mmCIF file of C-alpha atoms in Angstrom:
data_model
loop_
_atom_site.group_PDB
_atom_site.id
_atom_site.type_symbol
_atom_site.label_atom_id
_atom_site.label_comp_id
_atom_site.label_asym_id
_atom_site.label_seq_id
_atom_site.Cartn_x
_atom_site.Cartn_y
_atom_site.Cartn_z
ATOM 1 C CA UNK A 1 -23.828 2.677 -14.953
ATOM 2 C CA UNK A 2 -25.762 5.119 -12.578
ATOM 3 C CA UNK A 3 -26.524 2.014 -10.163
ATOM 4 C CA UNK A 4 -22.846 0.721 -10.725
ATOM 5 C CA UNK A 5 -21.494 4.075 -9.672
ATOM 6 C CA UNK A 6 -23.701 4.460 -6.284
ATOM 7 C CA UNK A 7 -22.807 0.808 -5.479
ATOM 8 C CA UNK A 8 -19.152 2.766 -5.341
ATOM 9 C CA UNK A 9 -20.278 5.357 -2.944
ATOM 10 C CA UNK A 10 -21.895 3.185 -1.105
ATOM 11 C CA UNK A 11 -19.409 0.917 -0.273
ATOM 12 C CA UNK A 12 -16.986 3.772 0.177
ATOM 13 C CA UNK A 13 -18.972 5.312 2.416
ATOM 14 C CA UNK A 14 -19.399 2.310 4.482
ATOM 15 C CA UNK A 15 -15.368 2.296 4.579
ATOM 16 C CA UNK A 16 -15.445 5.616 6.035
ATOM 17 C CA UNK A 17 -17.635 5.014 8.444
ATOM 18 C CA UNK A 18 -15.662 1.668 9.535
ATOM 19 C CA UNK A 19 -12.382 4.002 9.945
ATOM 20 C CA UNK A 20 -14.143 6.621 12.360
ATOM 21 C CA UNK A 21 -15.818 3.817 14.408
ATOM 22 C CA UNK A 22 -12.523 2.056 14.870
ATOM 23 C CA UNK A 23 -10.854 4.971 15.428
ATOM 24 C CA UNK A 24 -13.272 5.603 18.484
ATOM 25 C CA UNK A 25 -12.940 2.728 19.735
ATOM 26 C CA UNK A 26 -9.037 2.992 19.802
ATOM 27 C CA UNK A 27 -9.136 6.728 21.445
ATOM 28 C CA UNK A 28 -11.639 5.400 24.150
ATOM 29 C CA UNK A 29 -8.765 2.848 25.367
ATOM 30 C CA UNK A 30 -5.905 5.230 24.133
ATOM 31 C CA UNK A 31 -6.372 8.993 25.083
ATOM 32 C CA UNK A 32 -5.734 11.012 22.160
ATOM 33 C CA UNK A 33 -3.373 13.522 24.648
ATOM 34 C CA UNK A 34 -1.272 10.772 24.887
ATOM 35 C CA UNK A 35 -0.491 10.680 21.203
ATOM 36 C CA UNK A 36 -0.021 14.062 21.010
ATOM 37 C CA UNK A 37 2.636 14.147 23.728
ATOM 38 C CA UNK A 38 4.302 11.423 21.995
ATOM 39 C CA UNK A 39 4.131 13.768 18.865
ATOM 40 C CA UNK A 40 5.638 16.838 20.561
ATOM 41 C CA UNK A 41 8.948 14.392 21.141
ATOM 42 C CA UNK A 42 9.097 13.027 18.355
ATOM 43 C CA UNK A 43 12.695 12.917 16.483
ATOM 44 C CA UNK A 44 12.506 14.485 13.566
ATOM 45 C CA UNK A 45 15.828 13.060 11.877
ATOM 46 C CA UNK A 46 13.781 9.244 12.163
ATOM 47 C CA UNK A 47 10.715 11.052 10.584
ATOM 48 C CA UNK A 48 12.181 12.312 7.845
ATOM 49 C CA UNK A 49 13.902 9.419 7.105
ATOM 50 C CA UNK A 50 10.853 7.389 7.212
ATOM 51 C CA UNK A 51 9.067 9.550 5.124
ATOM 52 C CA UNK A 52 12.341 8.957 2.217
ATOM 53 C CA UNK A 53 11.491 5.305 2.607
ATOM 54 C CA UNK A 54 8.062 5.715 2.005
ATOM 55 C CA UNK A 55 8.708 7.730 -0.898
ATOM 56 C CA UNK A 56 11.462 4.792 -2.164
ATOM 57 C CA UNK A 57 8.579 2.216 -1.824
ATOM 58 C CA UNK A 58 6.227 4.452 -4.277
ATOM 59 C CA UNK A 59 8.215 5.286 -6.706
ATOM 60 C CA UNK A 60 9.617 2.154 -6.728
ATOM 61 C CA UNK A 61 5.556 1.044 -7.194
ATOM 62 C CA UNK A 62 5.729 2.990 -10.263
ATOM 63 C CA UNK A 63 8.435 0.825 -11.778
ATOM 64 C CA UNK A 64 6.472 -2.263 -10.704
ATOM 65 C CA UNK A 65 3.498 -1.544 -12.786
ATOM 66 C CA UNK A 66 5.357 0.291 -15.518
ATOM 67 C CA UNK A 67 6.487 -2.991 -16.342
ATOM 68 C CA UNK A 68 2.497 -4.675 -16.240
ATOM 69 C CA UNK A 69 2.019 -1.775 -19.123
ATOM 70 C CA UNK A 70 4.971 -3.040 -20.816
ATOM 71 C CA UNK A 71 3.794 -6.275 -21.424
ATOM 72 C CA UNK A 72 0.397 -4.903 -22.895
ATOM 73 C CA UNK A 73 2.584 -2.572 -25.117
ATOM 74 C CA UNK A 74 1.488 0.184 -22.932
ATOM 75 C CA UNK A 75 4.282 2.065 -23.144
ATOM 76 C CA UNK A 76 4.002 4.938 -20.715
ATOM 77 C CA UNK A 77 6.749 7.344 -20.103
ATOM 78 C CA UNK A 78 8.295 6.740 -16.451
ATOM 79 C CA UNK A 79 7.328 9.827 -15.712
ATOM 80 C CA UNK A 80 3.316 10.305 -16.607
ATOM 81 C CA UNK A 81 3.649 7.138 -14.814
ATOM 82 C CA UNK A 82 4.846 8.741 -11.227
ATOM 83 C CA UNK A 83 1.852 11.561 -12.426
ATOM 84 C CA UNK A 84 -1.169 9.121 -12.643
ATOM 85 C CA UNK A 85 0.498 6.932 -9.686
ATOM 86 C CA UNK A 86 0.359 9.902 -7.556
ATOM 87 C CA UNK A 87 -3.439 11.211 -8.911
ATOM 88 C CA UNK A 88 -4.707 7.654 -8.480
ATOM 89 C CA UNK A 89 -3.360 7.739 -4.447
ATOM 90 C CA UNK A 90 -4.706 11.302 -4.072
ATOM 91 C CA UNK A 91 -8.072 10.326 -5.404
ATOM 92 C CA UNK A 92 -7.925 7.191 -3.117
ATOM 93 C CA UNK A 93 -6.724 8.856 0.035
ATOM 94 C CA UNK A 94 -8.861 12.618 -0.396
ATOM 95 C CA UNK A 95 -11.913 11.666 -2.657
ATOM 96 C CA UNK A 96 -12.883 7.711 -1.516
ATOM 97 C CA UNK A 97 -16.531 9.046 -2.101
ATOM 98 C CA UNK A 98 -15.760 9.579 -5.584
ATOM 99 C CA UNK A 99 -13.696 7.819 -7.873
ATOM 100 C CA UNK A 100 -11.053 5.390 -7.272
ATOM 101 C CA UNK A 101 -7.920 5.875 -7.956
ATOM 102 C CA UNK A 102 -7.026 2.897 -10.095
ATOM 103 C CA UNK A 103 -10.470 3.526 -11.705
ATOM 104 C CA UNK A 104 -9.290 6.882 -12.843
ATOM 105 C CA UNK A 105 -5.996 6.141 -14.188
ATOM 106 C CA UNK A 106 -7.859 3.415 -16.495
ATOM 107 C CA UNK A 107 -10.423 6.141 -17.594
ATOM 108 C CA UNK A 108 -7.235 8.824 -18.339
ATOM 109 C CA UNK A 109 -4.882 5.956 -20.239
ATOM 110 C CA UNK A 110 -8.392 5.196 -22.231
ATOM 111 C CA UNK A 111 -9.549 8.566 -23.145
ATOM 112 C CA UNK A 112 -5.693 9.822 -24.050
ATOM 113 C CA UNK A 113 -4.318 6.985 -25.849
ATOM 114 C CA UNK A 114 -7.253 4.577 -26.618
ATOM 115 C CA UNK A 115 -6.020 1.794 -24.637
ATOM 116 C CA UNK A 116 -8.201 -1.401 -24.303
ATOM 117 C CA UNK A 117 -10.179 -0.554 -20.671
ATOM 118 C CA UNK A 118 -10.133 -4.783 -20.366
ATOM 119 C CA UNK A 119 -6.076 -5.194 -20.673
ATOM 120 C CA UNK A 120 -5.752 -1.600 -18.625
ATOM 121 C CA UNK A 121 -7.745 -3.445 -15.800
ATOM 122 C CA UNK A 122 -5.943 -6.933 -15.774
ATOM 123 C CA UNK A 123 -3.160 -4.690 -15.776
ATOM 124 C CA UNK A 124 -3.879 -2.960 -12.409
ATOM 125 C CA UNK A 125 -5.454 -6.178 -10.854
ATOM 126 C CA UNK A 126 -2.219 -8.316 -11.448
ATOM 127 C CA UNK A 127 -0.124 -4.995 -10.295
ATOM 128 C CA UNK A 128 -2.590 -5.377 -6.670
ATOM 129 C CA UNK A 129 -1.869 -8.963 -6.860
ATOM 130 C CA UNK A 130 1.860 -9.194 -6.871
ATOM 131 C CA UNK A 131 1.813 -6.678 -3.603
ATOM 132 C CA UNK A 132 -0.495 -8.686 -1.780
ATOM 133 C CA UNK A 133 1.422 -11.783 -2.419
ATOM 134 C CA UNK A 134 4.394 -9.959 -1.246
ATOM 135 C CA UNK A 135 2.592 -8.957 2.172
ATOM 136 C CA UNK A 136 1.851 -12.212 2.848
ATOM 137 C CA UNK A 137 5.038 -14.005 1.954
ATOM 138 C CA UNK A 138 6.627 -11.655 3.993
ATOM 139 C CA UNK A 139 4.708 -11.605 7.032
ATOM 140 C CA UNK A 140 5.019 -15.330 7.018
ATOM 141 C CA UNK A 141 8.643 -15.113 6.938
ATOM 142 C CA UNK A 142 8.751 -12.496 9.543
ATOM 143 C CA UNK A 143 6.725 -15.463 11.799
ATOM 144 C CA UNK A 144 10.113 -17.678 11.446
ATOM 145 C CA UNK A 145 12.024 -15.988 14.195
ATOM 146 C CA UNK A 146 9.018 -15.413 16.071
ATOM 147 C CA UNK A 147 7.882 -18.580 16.561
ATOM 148 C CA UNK A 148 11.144 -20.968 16.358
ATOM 149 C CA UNK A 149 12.525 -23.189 14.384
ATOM 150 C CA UNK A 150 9.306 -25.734 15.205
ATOM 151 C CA UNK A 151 7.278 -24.131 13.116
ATOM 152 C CA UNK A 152 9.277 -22.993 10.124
ATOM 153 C CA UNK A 153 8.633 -25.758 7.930
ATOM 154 C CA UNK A 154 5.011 -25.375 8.123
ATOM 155 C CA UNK A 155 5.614 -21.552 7.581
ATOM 156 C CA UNK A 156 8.661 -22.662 3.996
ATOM 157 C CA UNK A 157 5.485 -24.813 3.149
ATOM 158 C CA UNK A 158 2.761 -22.334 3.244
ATOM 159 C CA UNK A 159 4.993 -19.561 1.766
ATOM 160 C CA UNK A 160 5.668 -21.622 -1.577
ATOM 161 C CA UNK A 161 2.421 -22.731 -1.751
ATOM 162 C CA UNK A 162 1.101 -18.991 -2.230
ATOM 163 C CA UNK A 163 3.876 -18.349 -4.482
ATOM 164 C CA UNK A 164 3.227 -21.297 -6.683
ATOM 165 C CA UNK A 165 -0.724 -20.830 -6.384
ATOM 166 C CA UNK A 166 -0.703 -17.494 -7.554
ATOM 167 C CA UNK A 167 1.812 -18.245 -9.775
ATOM 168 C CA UNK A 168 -0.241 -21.047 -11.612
ATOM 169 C CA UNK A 169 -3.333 -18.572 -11.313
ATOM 170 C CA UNK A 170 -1.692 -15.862 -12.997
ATOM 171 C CA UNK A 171 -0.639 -18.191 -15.987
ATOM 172 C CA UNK A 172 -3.994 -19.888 -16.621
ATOM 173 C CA UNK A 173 -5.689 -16.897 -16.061
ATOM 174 C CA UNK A 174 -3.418 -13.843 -17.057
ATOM 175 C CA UNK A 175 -1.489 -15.750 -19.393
ATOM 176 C CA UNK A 176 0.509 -12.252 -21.153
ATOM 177 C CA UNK A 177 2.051 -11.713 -17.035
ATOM 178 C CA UNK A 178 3.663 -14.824 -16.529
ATOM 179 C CA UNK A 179 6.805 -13.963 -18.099
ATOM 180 C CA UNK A 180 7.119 -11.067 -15.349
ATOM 181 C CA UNK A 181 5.172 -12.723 -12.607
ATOM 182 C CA UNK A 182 8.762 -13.692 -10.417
ATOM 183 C CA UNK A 183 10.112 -10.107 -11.413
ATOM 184 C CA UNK A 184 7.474 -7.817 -10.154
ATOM 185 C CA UNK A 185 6.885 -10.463 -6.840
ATOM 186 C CA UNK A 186 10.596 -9.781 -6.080
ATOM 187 C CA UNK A 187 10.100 -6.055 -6.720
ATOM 188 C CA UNK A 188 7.041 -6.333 -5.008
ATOM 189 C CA UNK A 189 8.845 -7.764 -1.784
ATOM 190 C CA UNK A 190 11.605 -4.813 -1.746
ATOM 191 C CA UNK A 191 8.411 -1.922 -1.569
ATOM 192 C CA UNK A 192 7.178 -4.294 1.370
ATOM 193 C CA UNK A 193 10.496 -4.220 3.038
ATOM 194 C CA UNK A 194 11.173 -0.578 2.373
ATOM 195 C CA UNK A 195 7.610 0.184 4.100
ATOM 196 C CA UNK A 196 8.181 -1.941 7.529
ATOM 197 C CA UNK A 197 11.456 -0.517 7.852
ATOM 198 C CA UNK A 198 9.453 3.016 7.184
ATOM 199 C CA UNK A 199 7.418 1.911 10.309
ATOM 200 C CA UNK A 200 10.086 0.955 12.407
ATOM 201 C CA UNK A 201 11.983 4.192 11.995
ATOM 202 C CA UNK A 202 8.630 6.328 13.073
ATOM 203 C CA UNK A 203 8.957 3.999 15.830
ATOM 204 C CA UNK A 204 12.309 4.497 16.650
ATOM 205 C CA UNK A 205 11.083 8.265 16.511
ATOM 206 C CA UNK A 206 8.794 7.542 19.255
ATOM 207 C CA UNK A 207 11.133 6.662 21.403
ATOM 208 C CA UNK A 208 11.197 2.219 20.614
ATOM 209 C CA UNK A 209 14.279 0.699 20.602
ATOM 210 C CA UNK A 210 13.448 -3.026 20.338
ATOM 211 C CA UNK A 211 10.980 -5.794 19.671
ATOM 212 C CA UNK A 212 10.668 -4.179 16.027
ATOM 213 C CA UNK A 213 9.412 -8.280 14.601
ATOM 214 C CA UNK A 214 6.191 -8.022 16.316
ATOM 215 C CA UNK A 215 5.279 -4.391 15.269
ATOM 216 C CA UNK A 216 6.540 -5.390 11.562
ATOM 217 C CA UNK A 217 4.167 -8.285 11.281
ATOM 218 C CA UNK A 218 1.154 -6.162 12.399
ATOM 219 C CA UNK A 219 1.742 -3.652 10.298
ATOM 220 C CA UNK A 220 2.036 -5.965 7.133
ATOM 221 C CA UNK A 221 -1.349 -7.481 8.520
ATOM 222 C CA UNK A 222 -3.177 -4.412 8.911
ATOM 223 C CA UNK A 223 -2.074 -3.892 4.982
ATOM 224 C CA UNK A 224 -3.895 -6.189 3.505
ATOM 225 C CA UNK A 225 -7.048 -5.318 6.260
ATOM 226 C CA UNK A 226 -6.817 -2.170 5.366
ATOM 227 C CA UNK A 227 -9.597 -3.204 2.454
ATOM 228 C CA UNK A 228 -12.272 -2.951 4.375
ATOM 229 C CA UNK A 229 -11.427 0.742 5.841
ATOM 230 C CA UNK A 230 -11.009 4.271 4.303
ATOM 231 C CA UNK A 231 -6.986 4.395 2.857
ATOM 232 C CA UNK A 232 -6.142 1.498 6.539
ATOM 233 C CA UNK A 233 -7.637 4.355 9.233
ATOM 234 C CA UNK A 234 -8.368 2.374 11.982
ATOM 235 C CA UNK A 235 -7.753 -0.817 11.137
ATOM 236 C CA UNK A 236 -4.139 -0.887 12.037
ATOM 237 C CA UNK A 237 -4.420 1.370 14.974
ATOM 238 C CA UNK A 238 -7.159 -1.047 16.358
ATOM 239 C CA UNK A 239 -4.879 -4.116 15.365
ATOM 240 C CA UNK A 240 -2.185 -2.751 17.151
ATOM 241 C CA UNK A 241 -3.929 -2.109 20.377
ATOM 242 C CA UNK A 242 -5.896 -5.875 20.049
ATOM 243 C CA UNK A 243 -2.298 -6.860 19.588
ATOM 244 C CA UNK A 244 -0.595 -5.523 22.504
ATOM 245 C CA UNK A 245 -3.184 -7.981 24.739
ATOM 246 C CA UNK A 246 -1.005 -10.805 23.500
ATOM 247 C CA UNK A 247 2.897 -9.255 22.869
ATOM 248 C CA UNK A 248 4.713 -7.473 25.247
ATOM 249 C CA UNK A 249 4.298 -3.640 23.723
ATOM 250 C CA UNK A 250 3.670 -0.365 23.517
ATOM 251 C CA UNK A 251 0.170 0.090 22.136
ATOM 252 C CA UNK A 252 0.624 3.893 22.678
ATOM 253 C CA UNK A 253 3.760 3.979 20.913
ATOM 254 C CA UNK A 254 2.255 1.647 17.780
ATOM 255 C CA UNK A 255 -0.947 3.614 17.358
ATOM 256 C CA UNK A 256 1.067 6.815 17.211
ATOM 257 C CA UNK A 257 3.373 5.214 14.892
ATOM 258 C CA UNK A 258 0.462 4.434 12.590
ATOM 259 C CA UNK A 259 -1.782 7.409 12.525
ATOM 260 C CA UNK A 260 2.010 9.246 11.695
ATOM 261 C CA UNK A 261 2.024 6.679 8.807
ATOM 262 C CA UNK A 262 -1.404 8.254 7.283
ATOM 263 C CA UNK A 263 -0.037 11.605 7.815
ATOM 264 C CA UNK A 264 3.158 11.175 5.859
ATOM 265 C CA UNK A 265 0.811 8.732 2.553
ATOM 266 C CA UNK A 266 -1.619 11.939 2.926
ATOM 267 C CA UNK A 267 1.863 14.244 2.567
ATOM 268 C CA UNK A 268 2.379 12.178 -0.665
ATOM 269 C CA UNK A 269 -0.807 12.142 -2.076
ATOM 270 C CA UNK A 270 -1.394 15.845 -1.962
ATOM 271 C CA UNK A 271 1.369 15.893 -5.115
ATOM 272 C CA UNK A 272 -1.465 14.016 -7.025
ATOM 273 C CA UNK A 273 -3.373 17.403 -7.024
ATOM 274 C CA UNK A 274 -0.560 19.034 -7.998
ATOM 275 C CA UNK A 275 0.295 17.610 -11.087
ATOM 276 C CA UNK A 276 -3.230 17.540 -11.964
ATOM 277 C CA UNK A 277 -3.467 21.464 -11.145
ATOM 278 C CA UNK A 278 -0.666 21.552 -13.481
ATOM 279 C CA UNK A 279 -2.576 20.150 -16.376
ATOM 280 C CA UNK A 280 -1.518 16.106 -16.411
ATOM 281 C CA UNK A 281 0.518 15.593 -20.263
ATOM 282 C CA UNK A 282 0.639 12.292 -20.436
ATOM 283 C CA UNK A 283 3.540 11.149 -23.096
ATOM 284 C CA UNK A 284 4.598 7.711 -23.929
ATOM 285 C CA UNK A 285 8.413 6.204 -23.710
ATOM 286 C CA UNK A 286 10.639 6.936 -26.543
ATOM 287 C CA UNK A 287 10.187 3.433 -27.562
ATOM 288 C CA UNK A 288 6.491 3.918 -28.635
ATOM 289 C CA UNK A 289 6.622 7.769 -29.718
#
């Protein structure tokens, strides 16, 4: 356990470091000044409504895996729900030494209620799943518009083979999910949309009026790179700038855009801490009490 849990630090570490040496790399092409006078214009209507989105997407998140428990008769009020979703992205975003967040809301949901730690993990995984499948499919369709009408059917094939892949995966492998697998991929696709249209409007803050595609599809990419950083630090700001060799725009403007992305999920995280300060009281749904 001792050697499983330093493994953890390890490799947490290791995504900490990754962020700052990324990040270095962007400032030495990108002056930091020059995203902080892009800060000291920035329109504060477009912020705050990309910050509403952002919270849409989350709670909307909640839903998504409330209905995962469901299906394992874990039948957690919506409510503790929004608590733990919140602790787990503080403990990602503020404590990635430590542990994770999805690790902790397995080991809380075990020690309250006595849940099986196996189901509670398939649970989570499948949850993960469905989102990445959703960044995908909808980065792919995103490339339609952006490449022609040439390539679309190569793009309609690739999309429904991922669907259809996971799809079959999920059945042989996580047979209990398949009933909700097209649900929570739909649901899965609106907290997707509601977070690119999140980035465009901190865009449009900075001043961008067009050319939104491009941005869109390297922010969805830099999700699901984001792995192998500390909560995405770095990893989209340095896709964004590798990006602008190729498309026609602002890297300035996109790395702004995307460190003011990590400021308003480290906004929302800080409520984890709060309702754990407040002593967490996790109660099930009136269907199970």
């Amino acid at each position: 356990m001792e050697k499983q849990r330093l493994r953890k630090i390890t490799i947490n570490i290791a995504k900490i470091l990754i962020s700052i040496a990324l990040l270095v790399l962007v400032f030495r092409k990108i002056p930091f000044r020059e995203v902080a006078g892009l800060w000291k214009n920035v329109n504060v209507l477009y912020l705050f409504s990309a910050a509403i989105f952002f919270l849409a997407s989350q709670i909307i998140s909640v839903k998504r895996l409330e209905l995962y428990l469901h299906i394992c008769n874990f039948k957690l009020s919506f409510w503790s729900n929004l608590e733990l979703y919140f602790l787990g992205m503080f403990y990602n975003f503020f404590i990635p030494g430590g542990t994770g967040g999805d690790a902790y809301k397995i080991y809380l949901l075990n020690k309250k209620f006595g849940w099986n730690v196996k189901k509670l993990t398939s649970t989570i995984f499948n949850d993960r799943l469905s989102g990445l499948l959703a960044i995908c499919v909808l980065a792919l369709t995103l490339l339609i518009p952006l490449f022609g009408i040439k390539f679309s059917p190569l793009i309609l094939i690739l999309i429904l083979a991922g669907i259809f892949i996971t799809f079959f995966a999920t059945k042989k492998l996580f047979s209990d999910f398949r009933g909700v697998f097209f649900r929570t991929f739909f649901i899965s696709l609106i907290i997707q949309c509601l977070q690119v249209i999140c980035f465009v409007l901190l865009l449009k803050s900075l001043g961008l009026q067009s050319d939104f595609l491009i941005y869109g599809i390297v922010f969805l990419c830099s999700s699901v790179l984001s792995l192998i950083s500390f909560s995405g630090i770095g990893v989209r700001e340095i896709l964004f700038l590798q990006a602008s060799k190729y498309f026609h725009f602002y890297p300035q403007i996109s790395v702004s855009a995307s460190l003011l992305f990590t400021v308003i999920t480290a906004f929302f995280s800080v409520f984890g801490v709060i309702f754990q300060l407040r002593k967490l009281n996790l109660t099930l749904s009136d269907s199970q009490e």
